[in-house]
XYZ file of C-alpha atoms in Angstrom:
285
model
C 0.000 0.000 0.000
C 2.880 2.436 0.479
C 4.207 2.272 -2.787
C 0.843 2.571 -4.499
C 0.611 5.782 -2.224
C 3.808 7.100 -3.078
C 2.761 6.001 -6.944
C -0.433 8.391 -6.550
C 0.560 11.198 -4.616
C 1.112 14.060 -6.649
C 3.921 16.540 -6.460
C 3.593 19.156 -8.902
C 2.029 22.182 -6.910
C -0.573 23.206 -10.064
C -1.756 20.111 -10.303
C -2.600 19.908 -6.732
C -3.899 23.617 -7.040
C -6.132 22.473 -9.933
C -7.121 19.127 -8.116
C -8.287 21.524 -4.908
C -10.180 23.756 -7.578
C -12.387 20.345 -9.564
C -13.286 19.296 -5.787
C -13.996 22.708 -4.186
C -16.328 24.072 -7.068
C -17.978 20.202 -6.789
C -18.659 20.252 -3.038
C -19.985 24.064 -3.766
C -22.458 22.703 -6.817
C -23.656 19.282 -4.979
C -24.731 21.309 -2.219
C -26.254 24.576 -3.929
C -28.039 22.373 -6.426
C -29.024 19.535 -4.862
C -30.822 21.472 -2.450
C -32.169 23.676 -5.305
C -33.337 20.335 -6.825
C -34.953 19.128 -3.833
C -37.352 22.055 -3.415
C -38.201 21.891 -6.855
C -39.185 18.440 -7.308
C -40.977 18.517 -3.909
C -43.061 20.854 -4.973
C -41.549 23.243 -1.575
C -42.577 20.604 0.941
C -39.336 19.974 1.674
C -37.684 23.367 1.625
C -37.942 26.821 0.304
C -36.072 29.556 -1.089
C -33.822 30.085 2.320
C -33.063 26.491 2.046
C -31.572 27.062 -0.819
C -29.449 29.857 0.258
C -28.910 28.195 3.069
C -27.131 25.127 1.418
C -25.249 27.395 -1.515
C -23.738 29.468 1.279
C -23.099 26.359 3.341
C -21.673 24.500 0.423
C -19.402 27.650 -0.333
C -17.889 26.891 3.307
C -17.506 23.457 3.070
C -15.198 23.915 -0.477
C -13.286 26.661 1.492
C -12.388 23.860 4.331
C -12.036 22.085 1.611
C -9.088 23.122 -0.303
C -8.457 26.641 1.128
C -5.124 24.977 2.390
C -4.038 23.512 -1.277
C -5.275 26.068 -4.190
C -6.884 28.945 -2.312
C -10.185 27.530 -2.867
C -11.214 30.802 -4.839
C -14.037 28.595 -6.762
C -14.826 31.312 -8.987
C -12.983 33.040 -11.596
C -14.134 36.232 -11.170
C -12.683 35.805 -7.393
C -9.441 34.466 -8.960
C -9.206 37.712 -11.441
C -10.100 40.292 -8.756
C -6.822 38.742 -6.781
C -4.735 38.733 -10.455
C -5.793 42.704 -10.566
C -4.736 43.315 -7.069
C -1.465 41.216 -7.098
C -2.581 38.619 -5.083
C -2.919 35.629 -7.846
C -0.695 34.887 -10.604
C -2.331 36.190 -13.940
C -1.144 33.206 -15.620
C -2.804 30.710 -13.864
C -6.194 32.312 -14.307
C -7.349 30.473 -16.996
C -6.303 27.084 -15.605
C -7.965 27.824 -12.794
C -11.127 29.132 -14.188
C -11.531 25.727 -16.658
C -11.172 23.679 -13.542
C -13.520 25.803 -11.219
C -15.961 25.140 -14.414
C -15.232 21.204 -14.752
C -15.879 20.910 -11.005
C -19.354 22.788 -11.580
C -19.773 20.243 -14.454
C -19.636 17.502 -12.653
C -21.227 18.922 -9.487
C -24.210 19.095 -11.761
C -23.898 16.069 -13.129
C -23.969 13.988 -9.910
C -27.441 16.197 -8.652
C -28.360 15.103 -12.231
C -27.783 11.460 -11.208
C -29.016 11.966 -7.684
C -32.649 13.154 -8.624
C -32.927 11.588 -11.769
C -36.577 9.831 -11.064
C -37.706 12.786 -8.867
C -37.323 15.307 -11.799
C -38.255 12.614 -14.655
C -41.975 12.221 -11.952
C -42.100 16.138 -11.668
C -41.631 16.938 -15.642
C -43.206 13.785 -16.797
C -40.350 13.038 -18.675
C -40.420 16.268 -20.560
C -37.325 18.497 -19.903
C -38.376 22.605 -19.877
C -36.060 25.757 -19.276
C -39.569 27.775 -18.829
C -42.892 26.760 -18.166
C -45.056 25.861 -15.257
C -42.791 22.436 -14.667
C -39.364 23.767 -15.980
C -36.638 22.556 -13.989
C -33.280 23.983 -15.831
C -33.302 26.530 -13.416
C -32.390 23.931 -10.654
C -29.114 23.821 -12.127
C -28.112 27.334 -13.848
C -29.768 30.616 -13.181
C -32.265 32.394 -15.182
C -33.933 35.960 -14.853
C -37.073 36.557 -13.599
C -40.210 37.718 -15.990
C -39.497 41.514 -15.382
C -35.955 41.313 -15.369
C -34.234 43.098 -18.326
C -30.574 42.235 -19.269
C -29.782 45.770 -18.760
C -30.638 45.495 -15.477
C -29.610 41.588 -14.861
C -26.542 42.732 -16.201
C -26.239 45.629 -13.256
C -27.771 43.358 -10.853
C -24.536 41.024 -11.564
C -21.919 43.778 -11.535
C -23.221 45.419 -7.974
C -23.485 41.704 -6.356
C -19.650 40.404 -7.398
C -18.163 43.357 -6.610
C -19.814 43.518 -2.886
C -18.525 39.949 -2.668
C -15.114 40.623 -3.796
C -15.171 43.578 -1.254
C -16.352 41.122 1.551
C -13.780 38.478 0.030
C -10.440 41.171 0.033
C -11.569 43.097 3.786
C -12.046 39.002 5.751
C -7.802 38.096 3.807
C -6.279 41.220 4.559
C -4.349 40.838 7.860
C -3.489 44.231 7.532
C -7.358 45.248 7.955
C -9.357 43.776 10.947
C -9.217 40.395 8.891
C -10.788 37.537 10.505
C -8.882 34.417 11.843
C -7.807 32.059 8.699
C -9.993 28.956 10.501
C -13.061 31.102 10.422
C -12.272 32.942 6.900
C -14.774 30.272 5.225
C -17.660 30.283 7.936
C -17.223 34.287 7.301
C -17.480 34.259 3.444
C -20.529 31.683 3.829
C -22.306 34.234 5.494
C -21.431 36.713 3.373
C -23.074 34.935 0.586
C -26.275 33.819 2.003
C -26.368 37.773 2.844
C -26.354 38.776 -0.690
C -28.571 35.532 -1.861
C -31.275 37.086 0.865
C -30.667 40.613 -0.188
C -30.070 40.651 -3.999
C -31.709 36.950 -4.748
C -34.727 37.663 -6.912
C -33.929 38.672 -9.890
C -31.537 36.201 -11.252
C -30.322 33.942 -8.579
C -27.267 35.599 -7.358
C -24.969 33.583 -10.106
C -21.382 35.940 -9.234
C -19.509 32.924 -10.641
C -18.746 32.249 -13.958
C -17.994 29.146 -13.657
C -21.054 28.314 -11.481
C -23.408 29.073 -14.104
C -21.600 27.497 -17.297
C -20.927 24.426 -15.955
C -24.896 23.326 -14.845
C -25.917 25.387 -18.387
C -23.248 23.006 -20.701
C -24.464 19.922 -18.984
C -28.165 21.194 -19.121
C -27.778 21.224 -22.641
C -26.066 17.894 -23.074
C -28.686 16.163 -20.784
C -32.006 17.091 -22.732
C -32.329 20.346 -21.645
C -31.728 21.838 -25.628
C -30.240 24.674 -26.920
C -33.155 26.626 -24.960
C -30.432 27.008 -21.669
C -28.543 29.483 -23.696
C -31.525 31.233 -25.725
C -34.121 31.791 -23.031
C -34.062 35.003 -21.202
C -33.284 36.666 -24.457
C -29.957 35.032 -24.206
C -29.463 35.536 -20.616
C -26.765 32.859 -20.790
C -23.376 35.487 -21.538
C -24.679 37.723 -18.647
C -23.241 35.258 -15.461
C -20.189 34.721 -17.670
C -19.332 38.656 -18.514
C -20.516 40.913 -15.328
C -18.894 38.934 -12.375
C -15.584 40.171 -14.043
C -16.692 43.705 -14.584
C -18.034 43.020 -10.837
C -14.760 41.639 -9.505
C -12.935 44.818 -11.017
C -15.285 47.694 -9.692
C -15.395 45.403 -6.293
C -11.230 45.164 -6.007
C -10.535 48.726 -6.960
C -13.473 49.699 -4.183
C -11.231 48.198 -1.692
C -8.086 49.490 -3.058
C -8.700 52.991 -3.219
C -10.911 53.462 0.022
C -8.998 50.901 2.299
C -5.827 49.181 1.210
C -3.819 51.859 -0.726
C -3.934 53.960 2.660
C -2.587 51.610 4.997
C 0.077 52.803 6.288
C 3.747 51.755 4.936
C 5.245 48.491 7.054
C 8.186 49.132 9.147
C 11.436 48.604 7.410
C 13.100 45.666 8.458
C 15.677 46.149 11.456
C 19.422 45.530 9.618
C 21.013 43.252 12.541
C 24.569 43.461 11.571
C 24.076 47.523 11.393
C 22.410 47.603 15.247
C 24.841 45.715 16.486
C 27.721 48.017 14.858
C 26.198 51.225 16.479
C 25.807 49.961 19.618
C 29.294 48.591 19.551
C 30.623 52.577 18.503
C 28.382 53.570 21.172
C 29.813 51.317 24.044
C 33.568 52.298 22.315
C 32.761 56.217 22.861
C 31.440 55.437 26.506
């Protein structure tokens, strides 16, 4: 058994980074989703909206724990280009991590797929709907509600990320009144159920890229139709574009009204230069 370990373990530090990524955005979608799925196909006798919110934010805590330790666990690639902008992220592993974040929201649909398969094939009758009285696409991806307009989806996306990536920056920046690194994730799950209770209606609170193309591609593959990317007058590019405008106007928030007026660390103490003055000192005494 120890040298099938040692066969399997994996050194390279990206890898690892990416393998933290697939299973953080997973544990994130299984949670969000299945919950999602459970008050749909129950018809809301076993849950309700807050449920809902309830598990997303819970799930986003449980990927922090997670794989906070290994990649980051940003789980979000607007997240992961806010900290390229400010410095904090390499810009060249963006896009790696932004195709894993999406493969592990793949696959975290695909398993609540698998896991209510005859409770939403006995709620749809078989018939898979983005929109109607028994759609259930929605379970998976977001969509905008009746009165939304993609102007204003499109704002609703931009003011949300950019409140999150606020939250996200002030709770990691020890040079703020950050929180404790053990309780960073229970912090930025409450963060998020705030904004799914205070900016939920319209769309479903998306903020992740990722999130939403991952569930939409596998929608689509699954009998869902082409309908996941044409309903909502094409709502579909709206989850994918604003987070990032979001994730820009939320990091330079931070940067110009908190972190580019901290004031400058010490300079380090030169040991060998102390030591020299006090000897002088000591010589003129």
């Amino acid at each position: 058994m120890k040298q099938v370990r040692r066969a399997l373990i994996v050194k390279n530090e990206l890898v690892r980074q990416c393998m933290g990524e697939i299973l953080g955005t997973f544990i994130l979608l299984l949670f969000g989703c299945a919950a999602a799925a459970q008050v749909k196909t129950s018809r809301e006798t076993k849950g309700q909206y807050l449920s809902a919110n309830i598990a997303f934010s819970v799930g986003v805590m449980a990927a922090m724990y997670l794989c906070k330790g290994v990649s980051g666990a940003q789980l979000n690639p607007a997240v992961s280009f806010g900290l390229c902008v400010m410095g904090k992220h390499q810009w060249w592993k963006l896009p790696l991590y932004t195709v894993f974040q999406t493969l592990g929201s793949f696959l975290g649909a695909a398993t609540v797929y698998a896991l209510y398969y005859d409770a939403i094939m006995d709620y749809t009758q078989g018939v898979l709907t983005v929109t109607g009285p028994h759609s259930t696409a929605h379970i998976f991806s977001t969509y905008p509600s009746n009165y939304l307009s993609i102007w204003n989806g499109f704002v609703d996306q931009v003011i949300g990320t950019a409140v999150l990536l606020v939250c996200v920056l002030a709770l990691g920046d020890r040079r703020n009144w950050a929180t404790p690194p053990e309780m960073e994730p229970v912090m930025v799950g409450l963060v998020i159920w705030a904004i799914g209770l205070c900016m939920g209606s319209n769309c479903g609170y998306p903020l992740n890229p990722a999130r939403d193309i991952g569930p939409r591609v596998f929608t689509y593959l699954a009998g869902w139709g082409s309908e996941v990317f044409s309903a909502g007058n094409g709502w579909f590019w709206v989850p994918l574009v604003a987070p990032f405008l979001g994730a820009l106007v939320g990091t330079a928030l931070y940067y110009v009204f908190v972190e580019m007026h901290h004031p400058p660390l010490e300079q380090p103490v030169n040991e060998e230069a102390l030591s020299w003055q006090q000897d002088a000192k000591a010589g003129c005494a």
